[in-house]
Coordinates of C-alpha atoms and ligand atoms in Angstrom, one line a residue:
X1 CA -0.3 21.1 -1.5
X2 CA -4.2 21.1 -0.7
X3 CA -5.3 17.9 1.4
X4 CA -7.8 18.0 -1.8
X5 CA -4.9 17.7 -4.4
X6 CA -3.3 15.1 -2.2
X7 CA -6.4 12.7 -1.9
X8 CA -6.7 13.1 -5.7
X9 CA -2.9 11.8 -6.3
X10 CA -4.0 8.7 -4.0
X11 CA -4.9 5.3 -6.1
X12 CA -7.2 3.9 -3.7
X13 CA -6.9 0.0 -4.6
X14 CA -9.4 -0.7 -1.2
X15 CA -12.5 1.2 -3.0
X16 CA -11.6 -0.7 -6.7
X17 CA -10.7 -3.7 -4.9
X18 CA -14.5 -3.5 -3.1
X19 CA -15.9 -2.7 -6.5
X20 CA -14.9 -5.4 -8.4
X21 CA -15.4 -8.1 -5.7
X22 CA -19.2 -6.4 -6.2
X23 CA -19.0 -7.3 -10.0
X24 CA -17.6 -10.7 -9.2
X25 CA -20.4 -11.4 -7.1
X26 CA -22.9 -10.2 -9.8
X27 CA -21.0 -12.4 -12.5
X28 CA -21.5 -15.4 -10.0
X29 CA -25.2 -15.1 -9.6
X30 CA -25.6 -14.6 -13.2
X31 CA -23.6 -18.1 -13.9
X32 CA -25.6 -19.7 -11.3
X33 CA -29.0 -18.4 -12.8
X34 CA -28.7 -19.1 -16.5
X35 CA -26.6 -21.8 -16.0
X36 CA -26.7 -23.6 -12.9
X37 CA -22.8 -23.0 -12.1
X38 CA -21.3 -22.2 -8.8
X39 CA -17.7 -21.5 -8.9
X40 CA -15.6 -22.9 -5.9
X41 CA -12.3 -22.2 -4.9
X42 CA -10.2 -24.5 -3.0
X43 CA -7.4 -23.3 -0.7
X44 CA -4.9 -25.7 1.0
X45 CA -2.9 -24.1 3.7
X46 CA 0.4 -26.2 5.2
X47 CA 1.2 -25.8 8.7
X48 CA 0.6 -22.6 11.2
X49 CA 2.0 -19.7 9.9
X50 CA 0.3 -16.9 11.4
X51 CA 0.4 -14.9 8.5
X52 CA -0.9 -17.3 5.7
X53 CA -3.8 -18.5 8.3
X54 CA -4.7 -14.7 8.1
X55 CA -4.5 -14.7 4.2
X56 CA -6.5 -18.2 4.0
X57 CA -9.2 -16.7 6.4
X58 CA -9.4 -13.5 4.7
X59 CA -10.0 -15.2 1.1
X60 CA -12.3 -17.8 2.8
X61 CA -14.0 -15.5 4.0
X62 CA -14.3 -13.1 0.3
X63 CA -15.0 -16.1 -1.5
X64 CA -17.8 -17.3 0.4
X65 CA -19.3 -12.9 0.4
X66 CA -18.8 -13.1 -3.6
X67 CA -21.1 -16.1 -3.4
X68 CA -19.0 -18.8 -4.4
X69 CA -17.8 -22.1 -2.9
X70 CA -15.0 -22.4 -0.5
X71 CA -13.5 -25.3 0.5
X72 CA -10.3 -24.9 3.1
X73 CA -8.0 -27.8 3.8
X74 CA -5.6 -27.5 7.0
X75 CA -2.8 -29.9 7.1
X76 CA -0.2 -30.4 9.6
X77 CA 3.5 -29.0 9.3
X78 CA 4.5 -32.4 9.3
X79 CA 2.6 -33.0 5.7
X80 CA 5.0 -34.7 3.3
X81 CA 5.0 -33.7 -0.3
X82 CA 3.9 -37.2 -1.4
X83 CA 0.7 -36.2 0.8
X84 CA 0.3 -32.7 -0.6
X85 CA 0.3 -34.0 -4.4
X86 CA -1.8 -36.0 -3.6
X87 CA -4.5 -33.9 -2.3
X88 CA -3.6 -31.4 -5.5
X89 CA -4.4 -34.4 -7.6
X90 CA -7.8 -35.4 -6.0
X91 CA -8.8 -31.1 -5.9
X92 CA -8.2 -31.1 -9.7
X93 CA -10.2 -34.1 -10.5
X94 CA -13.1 -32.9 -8.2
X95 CA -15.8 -31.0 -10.5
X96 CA -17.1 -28.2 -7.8
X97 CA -13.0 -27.1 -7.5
X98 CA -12.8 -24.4 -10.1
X99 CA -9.7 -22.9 -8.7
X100 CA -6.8 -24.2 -6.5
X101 CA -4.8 -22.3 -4.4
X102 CA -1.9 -23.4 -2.6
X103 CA -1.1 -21.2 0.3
X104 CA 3.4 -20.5 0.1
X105 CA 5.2 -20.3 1.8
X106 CA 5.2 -24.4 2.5
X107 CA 7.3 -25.8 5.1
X108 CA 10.5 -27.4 4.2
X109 CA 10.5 -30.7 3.5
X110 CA 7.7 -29.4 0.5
X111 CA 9.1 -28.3 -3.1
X112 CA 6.9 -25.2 -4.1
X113 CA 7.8 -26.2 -7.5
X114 CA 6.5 -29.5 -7.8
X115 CA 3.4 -28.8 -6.1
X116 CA 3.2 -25.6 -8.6
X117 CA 3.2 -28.1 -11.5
X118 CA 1.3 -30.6 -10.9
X119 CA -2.3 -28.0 -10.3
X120 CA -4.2 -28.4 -13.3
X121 CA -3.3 -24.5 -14.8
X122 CA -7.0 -24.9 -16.1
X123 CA -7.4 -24.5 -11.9
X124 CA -4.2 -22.4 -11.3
X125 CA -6.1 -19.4 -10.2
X126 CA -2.6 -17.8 -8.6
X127 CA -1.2 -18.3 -12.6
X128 CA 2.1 -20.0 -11.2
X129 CA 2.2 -23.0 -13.3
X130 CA 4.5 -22.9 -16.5
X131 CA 1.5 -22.9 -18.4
X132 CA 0.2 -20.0 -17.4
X133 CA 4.0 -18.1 -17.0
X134 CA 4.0 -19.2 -20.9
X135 CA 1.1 -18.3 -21.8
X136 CA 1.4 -14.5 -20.7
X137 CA 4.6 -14.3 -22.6
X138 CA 3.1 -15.5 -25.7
X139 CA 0.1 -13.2 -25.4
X140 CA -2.1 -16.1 -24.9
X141 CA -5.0 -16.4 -22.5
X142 CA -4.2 -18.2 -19.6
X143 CA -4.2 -17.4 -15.6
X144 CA -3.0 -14.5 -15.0
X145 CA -1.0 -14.1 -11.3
X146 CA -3.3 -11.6 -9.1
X147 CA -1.4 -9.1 -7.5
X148 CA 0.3 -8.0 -11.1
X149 CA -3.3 -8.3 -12.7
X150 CA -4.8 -5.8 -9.6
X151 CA -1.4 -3.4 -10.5
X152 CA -2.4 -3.3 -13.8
X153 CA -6.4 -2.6 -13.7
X154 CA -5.5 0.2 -10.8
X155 CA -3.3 1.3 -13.6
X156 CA -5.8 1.0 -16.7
X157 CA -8.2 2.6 -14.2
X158 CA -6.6 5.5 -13.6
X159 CA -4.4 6.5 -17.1
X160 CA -6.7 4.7 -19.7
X161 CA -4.8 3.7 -22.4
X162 CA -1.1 2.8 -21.3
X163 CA -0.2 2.7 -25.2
X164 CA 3.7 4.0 -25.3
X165 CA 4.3 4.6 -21.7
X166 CA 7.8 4.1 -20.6
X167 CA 7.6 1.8 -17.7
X168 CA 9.7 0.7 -15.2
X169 CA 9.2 -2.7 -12.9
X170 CA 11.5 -3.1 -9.7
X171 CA 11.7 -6.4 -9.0
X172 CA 12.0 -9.6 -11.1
X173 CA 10.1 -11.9 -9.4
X174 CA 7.7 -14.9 -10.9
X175 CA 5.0 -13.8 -8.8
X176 CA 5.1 -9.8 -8.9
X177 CA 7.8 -8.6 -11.3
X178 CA 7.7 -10.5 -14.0
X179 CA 4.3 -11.5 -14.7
X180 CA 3.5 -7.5 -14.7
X181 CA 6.5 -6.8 -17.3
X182 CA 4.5 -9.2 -19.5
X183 CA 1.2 -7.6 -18.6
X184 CA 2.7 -4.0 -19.7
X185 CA 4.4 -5.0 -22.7
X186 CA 1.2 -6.5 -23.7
X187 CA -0.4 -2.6 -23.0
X188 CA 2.2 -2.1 -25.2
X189 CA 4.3 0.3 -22.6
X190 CA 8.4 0.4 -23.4
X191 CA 9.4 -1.6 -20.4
X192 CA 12.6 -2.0 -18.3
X193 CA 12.7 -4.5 -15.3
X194 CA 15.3 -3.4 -12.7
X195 CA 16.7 -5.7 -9.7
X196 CA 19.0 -5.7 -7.4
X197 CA 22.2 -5.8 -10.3
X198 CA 20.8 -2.9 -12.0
X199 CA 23.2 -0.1 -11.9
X200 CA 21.6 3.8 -11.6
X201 CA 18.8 2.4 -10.1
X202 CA 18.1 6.0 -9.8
X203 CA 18.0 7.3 -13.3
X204 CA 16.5 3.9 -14.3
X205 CA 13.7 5.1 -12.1
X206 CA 13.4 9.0 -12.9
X207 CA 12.8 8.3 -16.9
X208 CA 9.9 6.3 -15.9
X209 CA 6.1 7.3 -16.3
X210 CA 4.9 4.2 -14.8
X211 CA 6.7 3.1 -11.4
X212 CA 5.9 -0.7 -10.2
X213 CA 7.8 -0.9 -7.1
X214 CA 8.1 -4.9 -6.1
X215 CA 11.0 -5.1 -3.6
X216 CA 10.7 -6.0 -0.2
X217 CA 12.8 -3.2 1.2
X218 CA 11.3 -0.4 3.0
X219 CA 10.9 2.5 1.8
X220 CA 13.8 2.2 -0.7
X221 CA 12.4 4.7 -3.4
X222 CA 12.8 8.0 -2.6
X223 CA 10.4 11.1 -4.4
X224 CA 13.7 12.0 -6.2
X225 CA 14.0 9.1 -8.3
X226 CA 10.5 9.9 -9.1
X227 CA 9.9 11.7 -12.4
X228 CA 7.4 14.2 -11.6
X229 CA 3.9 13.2 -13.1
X230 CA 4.6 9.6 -12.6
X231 CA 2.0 7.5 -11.6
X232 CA 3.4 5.1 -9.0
X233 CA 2.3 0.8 -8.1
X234 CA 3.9 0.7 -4.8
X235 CA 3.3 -3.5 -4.2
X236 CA 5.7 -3.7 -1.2
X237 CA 4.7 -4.7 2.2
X238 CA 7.0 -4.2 5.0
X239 CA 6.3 -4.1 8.3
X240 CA 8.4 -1.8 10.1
X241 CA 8.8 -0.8 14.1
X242 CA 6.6 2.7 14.4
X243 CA 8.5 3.4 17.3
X244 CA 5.8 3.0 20.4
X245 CA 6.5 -0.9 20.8
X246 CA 4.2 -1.7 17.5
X247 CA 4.7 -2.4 14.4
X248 CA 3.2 -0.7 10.9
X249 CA 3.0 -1.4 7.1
X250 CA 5.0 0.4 4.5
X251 CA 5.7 0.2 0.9
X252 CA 8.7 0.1 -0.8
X253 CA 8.3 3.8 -1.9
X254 CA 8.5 6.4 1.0
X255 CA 4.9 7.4 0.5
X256 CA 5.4 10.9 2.4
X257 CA 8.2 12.4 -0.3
X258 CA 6.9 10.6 -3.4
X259 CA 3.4 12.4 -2.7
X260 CA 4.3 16.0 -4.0
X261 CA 5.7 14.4 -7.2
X262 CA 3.5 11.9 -8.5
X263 CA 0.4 12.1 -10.5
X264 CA -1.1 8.8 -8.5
X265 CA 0.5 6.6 -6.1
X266 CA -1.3 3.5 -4.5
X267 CA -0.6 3.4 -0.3
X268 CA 0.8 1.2 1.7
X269 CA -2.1 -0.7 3.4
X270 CA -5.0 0.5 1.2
X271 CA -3.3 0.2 -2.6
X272 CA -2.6 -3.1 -4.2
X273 CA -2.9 -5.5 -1.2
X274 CA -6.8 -5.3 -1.1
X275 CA -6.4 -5.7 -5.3
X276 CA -4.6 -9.3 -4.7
X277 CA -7.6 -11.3 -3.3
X278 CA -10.4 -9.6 -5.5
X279 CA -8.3 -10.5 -8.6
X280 CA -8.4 -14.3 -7.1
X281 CA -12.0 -14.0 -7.0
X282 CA -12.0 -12.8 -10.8
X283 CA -9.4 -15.6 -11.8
X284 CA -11.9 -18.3 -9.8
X285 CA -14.8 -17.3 -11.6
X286 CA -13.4 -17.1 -15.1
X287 CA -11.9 -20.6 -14.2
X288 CA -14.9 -21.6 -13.9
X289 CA -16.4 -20.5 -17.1
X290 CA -13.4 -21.6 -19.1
X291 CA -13.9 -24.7 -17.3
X292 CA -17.6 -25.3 -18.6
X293 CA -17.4 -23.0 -22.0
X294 CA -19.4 -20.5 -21.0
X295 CA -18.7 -16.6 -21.5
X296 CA -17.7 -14.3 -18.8
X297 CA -21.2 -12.8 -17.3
X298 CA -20.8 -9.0 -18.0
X299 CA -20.9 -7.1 -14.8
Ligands
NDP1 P1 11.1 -11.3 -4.1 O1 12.0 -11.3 -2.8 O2 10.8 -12.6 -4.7 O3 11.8 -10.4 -5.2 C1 12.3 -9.1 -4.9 C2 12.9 -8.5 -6.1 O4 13.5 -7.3 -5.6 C3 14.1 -9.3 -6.7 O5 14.0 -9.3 -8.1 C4 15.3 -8.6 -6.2 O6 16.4 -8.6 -7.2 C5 14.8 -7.2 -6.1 N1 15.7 -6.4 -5.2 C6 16.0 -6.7 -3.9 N2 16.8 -5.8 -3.4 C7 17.0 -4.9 -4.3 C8 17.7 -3.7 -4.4 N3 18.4 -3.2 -3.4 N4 17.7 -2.9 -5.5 C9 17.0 -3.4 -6.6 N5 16.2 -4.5 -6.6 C10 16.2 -5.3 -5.5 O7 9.8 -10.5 -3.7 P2 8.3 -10.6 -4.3 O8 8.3 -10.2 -5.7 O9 7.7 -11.9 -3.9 O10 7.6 -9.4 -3.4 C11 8.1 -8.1 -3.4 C12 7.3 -7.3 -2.4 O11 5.9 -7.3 -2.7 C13 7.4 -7.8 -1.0 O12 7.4 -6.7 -0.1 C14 6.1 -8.6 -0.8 O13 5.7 -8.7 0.5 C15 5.2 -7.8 -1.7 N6 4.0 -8.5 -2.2 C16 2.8 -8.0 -2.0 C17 1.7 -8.6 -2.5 C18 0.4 -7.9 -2.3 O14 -0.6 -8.6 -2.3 N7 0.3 -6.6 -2.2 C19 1.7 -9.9 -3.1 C20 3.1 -10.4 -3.3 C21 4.2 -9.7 -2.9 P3 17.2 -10.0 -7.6 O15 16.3 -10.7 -8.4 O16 18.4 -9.5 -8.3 O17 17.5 -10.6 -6.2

């Protein structure tokens, strides 16, 4: 295959991502021009995990480019959950907090679940709370989670209408799988959600046009249990030894085999990780229009 037809099969969720961050930031000066709003996004981060202070700087630092509000809170390791609710409570009573964000993992002495519940899910910009969960279910209009809502506008950007597609979701997570099964049923795609139970994982996979692949296991999808044509949502992120004493990032679909076969494929980095924060920006911002009863700016 032509290193032209290969660059055409690749979803490239960094340039979208980029894109809509741009129309996010154009929706926020609009709100602030006719209406005097400025959206603000609070994120609380527990502890010192390396990881989430990397996630917490990142959207810090996105929130504050898209011209909106950031306001980080840093609390020791040692924070009880008493402390944490409390500090949910006073972010959901404060006026220039549009969105709240609770960085997980939280250390152990913390129940995700009861910090989860007691955000405001006019505020629950990750779409966690039961609310929300509901909501999509019922085809209402809540908060939608972001990394299903970036797998399904690189999706709607790049097939159109998804009207009838069979789709397959691996994994049945609340915060990847089964947010997007909702999210495709709603496109009205005929949708199976496969796990780690399912048996003939295999075929499951090769009848499917759309591939979400929401694991955890590296590069566990091979390009033969791809149907060929299938456009593929690789949301994995493993990091894996590359052999010379580092590390490097894969997907849960091995990216080099799957190529030939698919009709579009996102990569692992570059595909839906960018998608995740830009979608937080987008669920801030229409927070905060909800939030005040005004309409979405277009952009
Ligand atoms: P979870 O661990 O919560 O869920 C994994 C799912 O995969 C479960 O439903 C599990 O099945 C299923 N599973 C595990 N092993 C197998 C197997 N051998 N065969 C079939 N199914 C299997 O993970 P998340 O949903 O939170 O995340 C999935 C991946 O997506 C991770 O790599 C994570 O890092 C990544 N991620 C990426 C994001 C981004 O921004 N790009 C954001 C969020 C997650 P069962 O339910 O039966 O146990």
């Amino acid at each position: 295959m032509s290193d032209r037809a290969s660059d055409m099969r690749i979803i490239d969720g960094k340039a979208f991502a980029a894109g809509l961050r741009a129309r996010v930031g154009t929706q926020v000066g609009a709100l602030k021009e006719r209406h005097g709003i400025e959206p603000g996004l609070a994120v609380v981060l527990v502890g010192e995990n390396p990881a989430s202070e990397v996630y917490v700087r990142n959207k810090a630092k996105q929130t504050r480019a898209a011209g909106m509000r950031s306001f980080e809170h840093r609390l020791p390791p040692t924070t009880s959950q008493e402390a944490l609710l409390a500090m949910v409570r006073q972010l959901n009573d404060d006026p220039d907090v549009s969105g709240i964000l609770v960085q997980l993992p939280l250390p152990a002495q913390i129940g995700a679940d009861a910090i989860i519940a007691t955000i405001d899910p006019a505020k629950d910009v990750d779409g966690f709370h039961t609310t929300n969960a509901g909501l999509l279910a019922v085809g209402g209009d809540g908060l939608v989670p972001c990394t299903p809502l970036g797998c399904l506008m690189l999706l709607k950007d790049r097939l159109g209408d998804l009207s009838g597609a069979r789709a397959l979701v691996l994994g049945r997570s609340n915060i990847v799988g089964k947010p997007m099964a909702h999210l495709l049923v709603r496109e009205s795609c005929t949708v199976t959600i496969a796990h780690s139970r399912t048996r003939d994982l295999a075929d499951e996979c090769r009848r499917a046009d759309i591939l979400v692949a929401a694991v955890g296991r590296p590069h566990m999808v091979p390009g033969d249990w791809i149907r060929p044509g299938a456009t593929v949502i690789d949301v994995g992120i493993n990091r894996i030894d590359a052999g010379n004493g580092k590390t490097r990032l894969v997907g849960d679909v091995d990216f080099e085999s799957a190529l030939p076969i698919v009709a579009g494929i996102t990569p692992v980095p570059g595909g839906v990780g960018p998608m995740t924060i830009a979608c937080l920006l987008h669920n801030t911002v229409l927070a905060a229009c909800r939030q005040h009863g005004v309409e979405v700016p277009v952009a």
